[in-house]
mmCIF file of C-alpha atoms in Angstrom:
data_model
loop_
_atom_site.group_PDB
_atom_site.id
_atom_site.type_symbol
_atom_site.label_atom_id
_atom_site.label_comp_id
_atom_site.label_asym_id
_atom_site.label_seq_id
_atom_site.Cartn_x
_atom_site.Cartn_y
_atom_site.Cartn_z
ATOM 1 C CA UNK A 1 -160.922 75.255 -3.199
ATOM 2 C CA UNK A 2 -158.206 72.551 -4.062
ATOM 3 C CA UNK A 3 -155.503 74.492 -2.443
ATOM 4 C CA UNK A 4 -157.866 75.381 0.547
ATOM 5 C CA UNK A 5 -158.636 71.788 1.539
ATOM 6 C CA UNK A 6 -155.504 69.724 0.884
ATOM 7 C CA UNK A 7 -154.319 72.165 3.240
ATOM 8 C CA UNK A 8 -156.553 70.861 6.132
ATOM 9 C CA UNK A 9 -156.152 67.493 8.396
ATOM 10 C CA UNK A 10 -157.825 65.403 6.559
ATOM 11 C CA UNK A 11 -159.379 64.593 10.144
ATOM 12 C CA UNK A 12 -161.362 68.129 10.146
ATOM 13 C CA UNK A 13 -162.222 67.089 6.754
ATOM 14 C CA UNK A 14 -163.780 64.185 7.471
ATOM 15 C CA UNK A 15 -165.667 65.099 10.424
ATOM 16 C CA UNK A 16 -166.857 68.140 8.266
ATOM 17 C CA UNK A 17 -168.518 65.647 5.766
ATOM 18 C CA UNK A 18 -170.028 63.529 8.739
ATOM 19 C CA UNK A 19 -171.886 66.491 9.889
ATOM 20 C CA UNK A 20 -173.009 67.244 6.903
ATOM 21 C CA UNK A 21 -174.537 63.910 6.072
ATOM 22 C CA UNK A 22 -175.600 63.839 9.794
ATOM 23 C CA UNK A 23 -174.377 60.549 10.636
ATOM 24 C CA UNK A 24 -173.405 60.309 13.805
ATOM 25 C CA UNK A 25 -169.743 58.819 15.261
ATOM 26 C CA UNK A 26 -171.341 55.674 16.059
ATOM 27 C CA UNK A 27 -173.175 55.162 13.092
ATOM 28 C CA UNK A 28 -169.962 55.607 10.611
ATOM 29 C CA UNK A 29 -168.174 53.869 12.974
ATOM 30 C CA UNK A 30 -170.423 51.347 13.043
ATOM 31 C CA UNK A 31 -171.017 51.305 8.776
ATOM 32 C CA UNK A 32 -167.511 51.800 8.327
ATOM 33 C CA UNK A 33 -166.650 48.345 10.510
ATOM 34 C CA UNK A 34 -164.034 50.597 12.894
ATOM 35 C CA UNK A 35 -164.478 51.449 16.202
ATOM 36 C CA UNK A 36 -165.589 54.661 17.295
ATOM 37 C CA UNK A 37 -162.791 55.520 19.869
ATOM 38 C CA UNK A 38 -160.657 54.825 16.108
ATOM 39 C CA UNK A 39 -162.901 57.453 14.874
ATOM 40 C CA UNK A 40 -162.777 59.616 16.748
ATOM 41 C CA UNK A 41 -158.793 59.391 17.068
ATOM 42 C CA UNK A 42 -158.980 60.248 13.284
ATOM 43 C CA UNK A 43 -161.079 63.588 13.594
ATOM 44 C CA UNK A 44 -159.375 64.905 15.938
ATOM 45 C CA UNK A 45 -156.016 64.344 14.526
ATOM 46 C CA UNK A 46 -154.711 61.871 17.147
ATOM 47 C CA UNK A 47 -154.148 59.198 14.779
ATOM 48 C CA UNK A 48 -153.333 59.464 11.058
ATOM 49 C CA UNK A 49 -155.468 57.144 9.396
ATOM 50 C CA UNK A 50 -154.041 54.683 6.599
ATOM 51 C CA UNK A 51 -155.328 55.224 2.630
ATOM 52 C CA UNK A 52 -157.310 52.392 3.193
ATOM 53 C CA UNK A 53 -158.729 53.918 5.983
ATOM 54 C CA UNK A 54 -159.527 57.001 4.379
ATOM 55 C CA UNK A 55 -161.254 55.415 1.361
ATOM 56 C CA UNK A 56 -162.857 53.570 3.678
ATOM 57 C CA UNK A 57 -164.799 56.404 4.942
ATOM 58 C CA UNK A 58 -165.044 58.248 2.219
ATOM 59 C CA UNK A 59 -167.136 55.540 0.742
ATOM 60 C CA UNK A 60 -169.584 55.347 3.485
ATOM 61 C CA UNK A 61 -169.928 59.059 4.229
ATOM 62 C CA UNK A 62 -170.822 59.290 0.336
ATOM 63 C CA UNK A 63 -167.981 61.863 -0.584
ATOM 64 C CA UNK A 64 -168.395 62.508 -4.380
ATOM 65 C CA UNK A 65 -164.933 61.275 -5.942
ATOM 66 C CA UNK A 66 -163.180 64.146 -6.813
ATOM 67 C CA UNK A 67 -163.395 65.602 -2.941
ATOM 68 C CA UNK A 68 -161.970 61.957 -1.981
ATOM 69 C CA UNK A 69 -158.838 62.827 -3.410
ATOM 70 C CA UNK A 70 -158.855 65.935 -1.645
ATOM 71 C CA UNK A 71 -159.253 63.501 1.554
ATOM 72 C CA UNK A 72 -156.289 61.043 0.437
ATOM 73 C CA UNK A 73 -154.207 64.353 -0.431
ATOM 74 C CA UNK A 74 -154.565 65.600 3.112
ATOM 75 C CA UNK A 75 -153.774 62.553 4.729
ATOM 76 C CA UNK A 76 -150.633 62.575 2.786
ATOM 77 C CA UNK A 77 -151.616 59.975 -0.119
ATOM 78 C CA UNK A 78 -151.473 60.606 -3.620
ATOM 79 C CA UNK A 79 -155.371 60.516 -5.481
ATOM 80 C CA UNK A 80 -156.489 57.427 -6.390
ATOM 81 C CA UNK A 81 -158.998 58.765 -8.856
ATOM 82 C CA UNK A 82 -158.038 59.989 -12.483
ATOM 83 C CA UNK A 83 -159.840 62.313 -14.153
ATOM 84 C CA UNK A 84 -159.650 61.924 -17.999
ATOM 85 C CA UNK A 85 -160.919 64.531 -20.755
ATOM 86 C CA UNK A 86 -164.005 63.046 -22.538
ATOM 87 C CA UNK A 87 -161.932 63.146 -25.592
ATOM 88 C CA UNK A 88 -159.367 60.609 -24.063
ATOM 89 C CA UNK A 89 -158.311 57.331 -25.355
ATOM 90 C CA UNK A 90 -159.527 55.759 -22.592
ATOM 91 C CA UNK A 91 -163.123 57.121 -23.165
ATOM 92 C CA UNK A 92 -164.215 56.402 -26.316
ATOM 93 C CA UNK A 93 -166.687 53.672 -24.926
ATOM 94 C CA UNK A 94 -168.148 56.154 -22.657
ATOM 95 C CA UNK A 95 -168.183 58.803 -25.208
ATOM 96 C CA UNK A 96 -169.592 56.565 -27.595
ATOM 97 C CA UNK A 97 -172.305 55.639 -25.178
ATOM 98 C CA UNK A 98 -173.658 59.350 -24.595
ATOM 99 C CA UNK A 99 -173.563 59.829 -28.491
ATOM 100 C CA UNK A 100 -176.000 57.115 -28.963
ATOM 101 C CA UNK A 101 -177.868 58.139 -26.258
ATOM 102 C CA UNK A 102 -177.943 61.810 -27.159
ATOM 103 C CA UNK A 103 -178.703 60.426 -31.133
ATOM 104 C CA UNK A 104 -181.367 58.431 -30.014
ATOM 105 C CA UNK A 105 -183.428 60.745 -28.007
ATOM 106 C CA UNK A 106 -183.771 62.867 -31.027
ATOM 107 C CA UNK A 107 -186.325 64.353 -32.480
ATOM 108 C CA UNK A 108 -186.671 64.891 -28.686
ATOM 109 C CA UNK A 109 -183.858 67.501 -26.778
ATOM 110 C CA UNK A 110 -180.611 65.919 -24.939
ATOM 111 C CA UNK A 111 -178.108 67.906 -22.950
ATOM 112 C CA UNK A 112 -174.803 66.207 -21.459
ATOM 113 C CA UNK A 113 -173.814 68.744 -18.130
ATOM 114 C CA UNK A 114 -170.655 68.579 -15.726
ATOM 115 C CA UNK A 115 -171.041 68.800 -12.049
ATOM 116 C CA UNK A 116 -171.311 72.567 -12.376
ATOM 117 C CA UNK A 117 -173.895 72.383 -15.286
ATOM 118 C CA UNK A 118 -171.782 73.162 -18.178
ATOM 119 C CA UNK A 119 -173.105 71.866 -21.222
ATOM 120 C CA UNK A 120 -170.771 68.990 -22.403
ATOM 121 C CA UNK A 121 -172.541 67.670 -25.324
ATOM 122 C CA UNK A 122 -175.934 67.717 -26.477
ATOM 123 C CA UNK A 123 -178.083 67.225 -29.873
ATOM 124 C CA UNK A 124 -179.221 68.931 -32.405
ATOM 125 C CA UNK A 125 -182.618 69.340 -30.913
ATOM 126 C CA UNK A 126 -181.210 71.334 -28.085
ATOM 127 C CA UNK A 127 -182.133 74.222 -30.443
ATOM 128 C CA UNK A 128 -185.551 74.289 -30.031
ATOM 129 C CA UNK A 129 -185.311 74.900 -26.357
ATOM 130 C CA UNK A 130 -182.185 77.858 -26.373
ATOM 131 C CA UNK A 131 -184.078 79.717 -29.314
ATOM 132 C CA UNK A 132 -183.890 83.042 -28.664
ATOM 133 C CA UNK A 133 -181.211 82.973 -26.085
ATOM 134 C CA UNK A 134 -178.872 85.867 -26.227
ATOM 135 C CA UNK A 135 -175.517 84.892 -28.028
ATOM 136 C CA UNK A 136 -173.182 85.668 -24.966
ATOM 137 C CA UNK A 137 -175.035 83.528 -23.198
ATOM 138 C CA UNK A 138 -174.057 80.831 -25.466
ATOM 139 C CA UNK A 139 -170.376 81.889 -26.244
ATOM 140 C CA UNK A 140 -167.825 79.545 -24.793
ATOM 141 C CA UNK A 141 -168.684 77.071 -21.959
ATOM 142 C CA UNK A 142 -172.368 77.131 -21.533
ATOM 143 C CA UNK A 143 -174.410 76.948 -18.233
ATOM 144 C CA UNK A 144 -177.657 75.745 -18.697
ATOM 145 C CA UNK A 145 -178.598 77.262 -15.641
ATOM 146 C CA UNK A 146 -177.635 80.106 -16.477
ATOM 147 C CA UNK A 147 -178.784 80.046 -19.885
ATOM 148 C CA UNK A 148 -182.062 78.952 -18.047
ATOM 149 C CA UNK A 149 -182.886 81.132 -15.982
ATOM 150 C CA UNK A 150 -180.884 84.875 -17.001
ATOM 151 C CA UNK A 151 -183.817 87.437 -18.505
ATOM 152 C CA UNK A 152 -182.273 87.526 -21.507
ATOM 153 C CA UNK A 153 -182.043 83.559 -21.941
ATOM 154 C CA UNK A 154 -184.982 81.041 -21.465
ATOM 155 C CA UNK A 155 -186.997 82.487 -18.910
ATOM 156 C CA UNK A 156 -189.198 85.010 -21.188
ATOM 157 C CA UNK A 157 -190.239 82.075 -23.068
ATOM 158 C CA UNK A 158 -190.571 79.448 -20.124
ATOM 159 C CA UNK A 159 -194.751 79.738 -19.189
ATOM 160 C CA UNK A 160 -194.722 78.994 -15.709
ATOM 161 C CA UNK A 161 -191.275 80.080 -14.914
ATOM 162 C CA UNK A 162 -191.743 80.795 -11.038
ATOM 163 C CA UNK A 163 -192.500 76.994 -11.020
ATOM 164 C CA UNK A 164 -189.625 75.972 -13.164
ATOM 165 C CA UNK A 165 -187.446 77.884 -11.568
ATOM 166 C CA UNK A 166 -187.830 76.717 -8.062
ATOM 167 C CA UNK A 167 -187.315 73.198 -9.096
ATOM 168 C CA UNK A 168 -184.057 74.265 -10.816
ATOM 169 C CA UNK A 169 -182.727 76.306 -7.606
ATOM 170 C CA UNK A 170 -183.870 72.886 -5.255
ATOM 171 C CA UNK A 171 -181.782 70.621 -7.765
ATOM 172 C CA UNK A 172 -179.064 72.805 -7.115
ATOM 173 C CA UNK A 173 -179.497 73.696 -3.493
ATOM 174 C CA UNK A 174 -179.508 69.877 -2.745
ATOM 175 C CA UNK A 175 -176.158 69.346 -4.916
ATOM 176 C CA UNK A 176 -174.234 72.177 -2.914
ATOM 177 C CA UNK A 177 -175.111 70.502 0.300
ATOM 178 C CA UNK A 178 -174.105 67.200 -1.100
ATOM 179 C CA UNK A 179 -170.871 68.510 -2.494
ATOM 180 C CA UNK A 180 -170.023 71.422 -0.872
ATOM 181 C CA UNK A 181 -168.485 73.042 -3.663
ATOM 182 C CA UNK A 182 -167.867 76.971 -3.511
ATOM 183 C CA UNK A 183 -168.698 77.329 -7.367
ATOM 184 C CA UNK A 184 -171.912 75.661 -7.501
ATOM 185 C CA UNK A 185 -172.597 77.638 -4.310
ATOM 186 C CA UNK A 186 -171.819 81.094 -5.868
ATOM 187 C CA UNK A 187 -174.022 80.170 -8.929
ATOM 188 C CA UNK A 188 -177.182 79.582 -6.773
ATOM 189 C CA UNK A 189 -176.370 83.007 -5.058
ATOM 190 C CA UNK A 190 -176.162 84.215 -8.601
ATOM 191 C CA UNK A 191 -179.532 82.460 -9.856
ATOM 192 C CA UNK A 192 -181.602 83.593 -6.936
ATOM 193 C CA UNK A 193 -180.656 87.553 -7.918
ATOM 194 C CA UNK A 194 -182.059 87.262 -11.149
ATOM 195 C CA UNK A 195 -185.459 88.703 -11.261
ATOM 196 C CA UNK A 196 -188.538 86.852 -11.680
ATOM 197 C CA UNK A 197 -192.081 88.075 -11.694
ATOM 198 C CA UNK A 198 -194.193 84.842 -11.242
ATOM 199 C CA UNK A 199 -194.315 83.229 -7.583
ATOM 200 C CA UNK A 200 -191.883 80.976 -7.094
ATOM 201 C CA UNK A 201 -193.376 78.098 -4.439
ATOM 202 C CA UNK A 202 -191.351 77.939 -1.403
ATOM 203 C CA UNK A 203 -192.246 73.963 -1.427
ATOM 204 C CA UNK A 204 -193.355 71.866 -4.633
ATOM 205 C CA UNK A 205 -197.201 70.765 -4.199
ATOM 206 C CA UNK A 206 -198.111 69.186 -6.768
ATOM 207 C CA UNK A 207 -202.221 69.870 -8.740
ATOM 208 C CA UNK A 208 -204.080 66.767 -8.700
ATOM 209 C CA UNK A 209 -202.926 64.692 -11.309
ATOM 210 C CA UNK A 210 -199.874 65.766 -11.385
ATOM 211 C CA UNK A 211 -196.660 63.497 -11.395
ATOM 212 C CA UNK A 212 -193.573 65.921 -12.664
ATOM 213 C CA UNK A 213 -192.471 69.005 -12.514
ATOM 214 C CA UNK A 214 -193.355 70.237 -16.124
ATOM 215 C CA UNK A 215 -191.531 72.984 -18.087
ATOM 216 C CA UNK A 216 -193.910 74.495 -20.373
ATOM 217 C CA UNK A 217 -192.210 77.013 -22.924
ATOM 218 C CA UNK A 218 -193.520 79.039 -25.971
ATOM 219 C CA UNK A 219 -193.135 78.470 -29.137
ATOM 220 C CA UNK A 220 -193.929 80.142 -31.923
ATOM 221 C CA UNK A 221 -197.712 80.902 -31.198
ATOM 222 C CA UNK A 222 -197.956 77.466 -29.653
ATOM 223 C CA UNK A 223 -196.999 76.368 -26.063
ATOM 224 C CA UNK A 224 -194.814 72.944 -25.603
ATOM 225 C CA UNK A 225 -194.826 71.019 -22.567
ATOM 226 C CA UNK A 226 -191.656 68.634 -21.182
ATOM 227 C CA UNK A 227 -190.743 66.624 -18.376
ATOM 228 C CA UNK A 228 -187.277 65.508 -18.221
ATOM 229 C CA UNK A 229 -185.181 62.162 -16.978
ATOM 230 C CA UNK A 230 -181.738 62.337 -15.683
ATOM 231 C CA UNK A 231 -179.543 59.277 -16.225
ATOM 232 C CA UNK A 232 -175.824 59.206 -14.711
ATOM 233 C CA UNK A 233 -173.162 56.416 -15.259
ATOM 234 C CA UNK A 234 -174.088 53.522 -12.624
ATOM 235 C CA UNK A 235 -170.315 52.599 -11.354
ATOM 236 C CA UNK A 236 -168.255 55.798 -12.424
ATOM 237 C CA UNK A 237 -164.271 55.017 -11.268
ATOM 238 C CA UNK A 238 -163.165 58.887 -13.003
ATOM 239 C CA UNK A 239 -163.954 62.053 -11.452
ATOM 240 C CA UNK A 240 -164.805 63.326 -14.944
ATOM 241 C CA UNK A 241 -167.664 59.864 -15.806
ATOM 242 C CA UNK A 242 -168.778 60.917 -12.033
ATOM 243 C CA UNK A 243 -169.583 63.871 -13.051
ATOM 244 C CA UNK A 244 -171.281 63.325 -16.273
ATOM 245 C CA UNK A 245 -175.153 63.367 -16.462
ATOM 246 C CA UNK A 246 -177.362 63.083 -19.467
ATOM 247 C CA UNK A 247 -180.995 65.266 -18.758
ATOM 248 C CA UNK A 248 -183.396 64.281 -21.545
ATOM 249 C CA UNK A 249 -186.600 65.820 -21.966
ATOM 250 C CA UNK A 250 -190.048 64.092 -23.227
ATOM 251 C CA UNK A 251 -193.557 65.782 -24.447
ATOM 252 C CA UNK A 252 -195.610 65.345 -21.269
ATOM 253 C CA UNK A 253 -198.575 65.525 -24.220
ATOM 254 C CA UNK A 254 -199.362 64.542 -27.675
ATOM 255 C CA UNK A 255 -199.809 68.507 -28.820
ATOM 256 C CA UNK A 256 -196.073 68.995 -28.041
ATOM 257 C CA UNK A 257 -195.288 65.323 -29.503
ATOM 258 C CA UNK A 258 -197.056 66.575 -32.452
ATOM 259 C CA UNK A 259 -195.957 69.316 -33.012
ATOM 260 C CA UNK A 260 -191.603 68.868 -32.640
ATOM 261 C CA UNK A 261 -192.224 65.408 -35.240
ATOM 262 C CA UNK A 262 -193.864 67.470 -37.586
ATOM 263 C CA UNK A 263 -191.019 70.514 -37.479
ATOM 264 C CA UNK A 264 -187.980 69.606 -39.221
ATOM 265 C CA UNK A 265 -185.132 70.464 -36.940
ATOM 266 C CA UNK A 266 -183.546 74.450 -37.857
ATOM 267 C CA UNK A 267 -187.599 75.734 -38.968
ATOM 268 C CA UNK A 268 -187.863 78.977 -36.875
ATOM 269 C CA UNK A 269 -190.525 79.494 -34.910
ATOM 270 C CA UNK A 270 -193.875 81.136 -36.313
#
C-alpha cells in the first residue's frame, strides 16, 4: 500500500481524500485559506504544491498521520512524522501512561489495540473475556476482532452476538472509510464471512432505556454484561501514539459488578 501510493501525484491523492470526506473544492479551499483555482492547480498536477502546502491540507481534509507522509512522500518531501516502537526511549511517558491506565481499570478488562486492532497491551483481566478462545487464535499478534468474532473464539460465549457483532463490523466499516487502508478493508471482508446464526440489525435501534451497545457474554452458569469506553491520545505527533487506543469495558449492572470483585483473577469458570 506504501509502495502503491508514494507512487501517485500526490495531487490524485489528495483529491482522492477530498472525495472521500465530501468536501467540496470550495470548501477546502476555503478551510484551507488557498484559493480554489490553487486547488485545483494542485489536483490536477498543474502545480506542485510546497510541504507546507501539503500539510496544510492534509490537516483540514483530516488525513490520519501515517497516510500524510504518504502525501509529503509523493510530493517529493521526506515524512515529517516518526513512528517510534512503544518500547522506545522516547515513549516511556506514554507507555507509562497506558500502564496506569490499563492497572487502574482492573478488576475491570483493558485492551491497548493498533489501528488494525492488534492487541498491544492489555491487563490481566483481559482473561475473563478470551476464556475459552482457541490457542491459535491467541498465538502471536492478536486481533481482537478476530479473536471476537471467529466460531472458535468469543462468539459462542457472546449472548446476543448478532447485536455485538454488527456494532463491531460498523466500528470498522467507518474506520476503512476514514482511512482507506487495504488491511483493515480485507479484515471486514474476512469478519463478515464468518458465520453467525443470530440476526444481525442492519441499523442499531436501540430498546427503550437503552443508552449503549451492551456485550453480554457467559460465564460460567452466569451471564455478564459490559459496555465499553474508548480513550485515544488527545494531540498524538507519532504515527504509532496516533494509532494507539485504550477500549475499557465497565459492568453495565451490579450482578456483573458483583460477580468479577468477588472472583479472584485466574478462578475458572463454573
Amino acid at each position: 500500500m506504501t509502495t502503491a501510493t508514494a507512487s501517485r501525484p500526490v495531487g490524485e491523492l489528495l483529491r482522492e481524500w477530498r472525495d472521500r470526506r465530501r468536501i467540496s473544492q470550495l470548501d477546502l479551499a476555503i478551510s484551507a485559506d488557498i484559493s480554489t483555482r490553487h486547488l485545483s492547480f494542485v489536483e490536477t498536477g498543474r502545480s506542485s504544491p510546497s510541504r507546507d502546502m501539503v500539510l496544510r491540507l492534509g490537516e483540514h481534509l483530516d488525513v490520519p498521520l501515517r497516510e500524510r507522509n504518504q502525501l509529503l512522500l509523493a510530493a517529493g518531501f521526506a515524512p515529517v512524522y516518526g513512528e517510534s516502537g512503544l518500547d522506545a526511549p522516547e515513549m516511556t511517558a506514554a507507555r507509562d501512561a497506558v500502564r496506569q491506565l490499563l492497572t487502574a481499570h482492573e478488576p475491570y478488562p483493558a485492551v491497548v489495540l493498533d489501528r488494525r486492532w492488534t492487541m498491544v497491551d492489555a491487563n490481566a483481566s483481559v482473561a475473563l473475556l478470551v476464556e475459552g478462545v482457541a490457542p491459535e487464535l491467541l498465538d502471536g499478534p492478536v486481533n481482537v476482532l478476530r479473536a471476537t468474532l471467529h466460531p472458535d473464539g468469543m462468539a459462542p460465549r457472546i449472548v446476543n452476538l448478532g447485536e455485538w457483532r454488527a456494532h463491531l463490523l460498523g466500528r470498522l466499516r467507518r474506520e476503512v472509510a476514514a482511512t482507506a487502508d487495504l488491511e483493515l478493508a480485507e479484515l471486514l471482508a474476512e469478519l463478515r464471512a464468518y458465520p453467525c446464526d443470530d440476526v444481525v440489525p442492519e441499523v442499531e435501534v436501540p430498546k427503550p432505556g437503552d443508552i449503549v451497545v451492551p456485550l453480554r457474554l457467559r460465564h460460567g452458569g452466569t451471564e455478564l454484561t459490559f459496555f465499553s469506553t474508548v480513550a485515544t491520545f488527545g494531540t498524538p505527533l507519532d504515527v504509532t501514539l496516533a494509532e494507539l487506543s485504550i477500549e475499557a469495558f465497565f459492568p453495565a449492572d451490579a450482578h456483573t459488578a458483583e460477580v468479577i470483585r468477588s472472583t479472584p483473577l485466574g478462578t475458572p469458570a463454573g
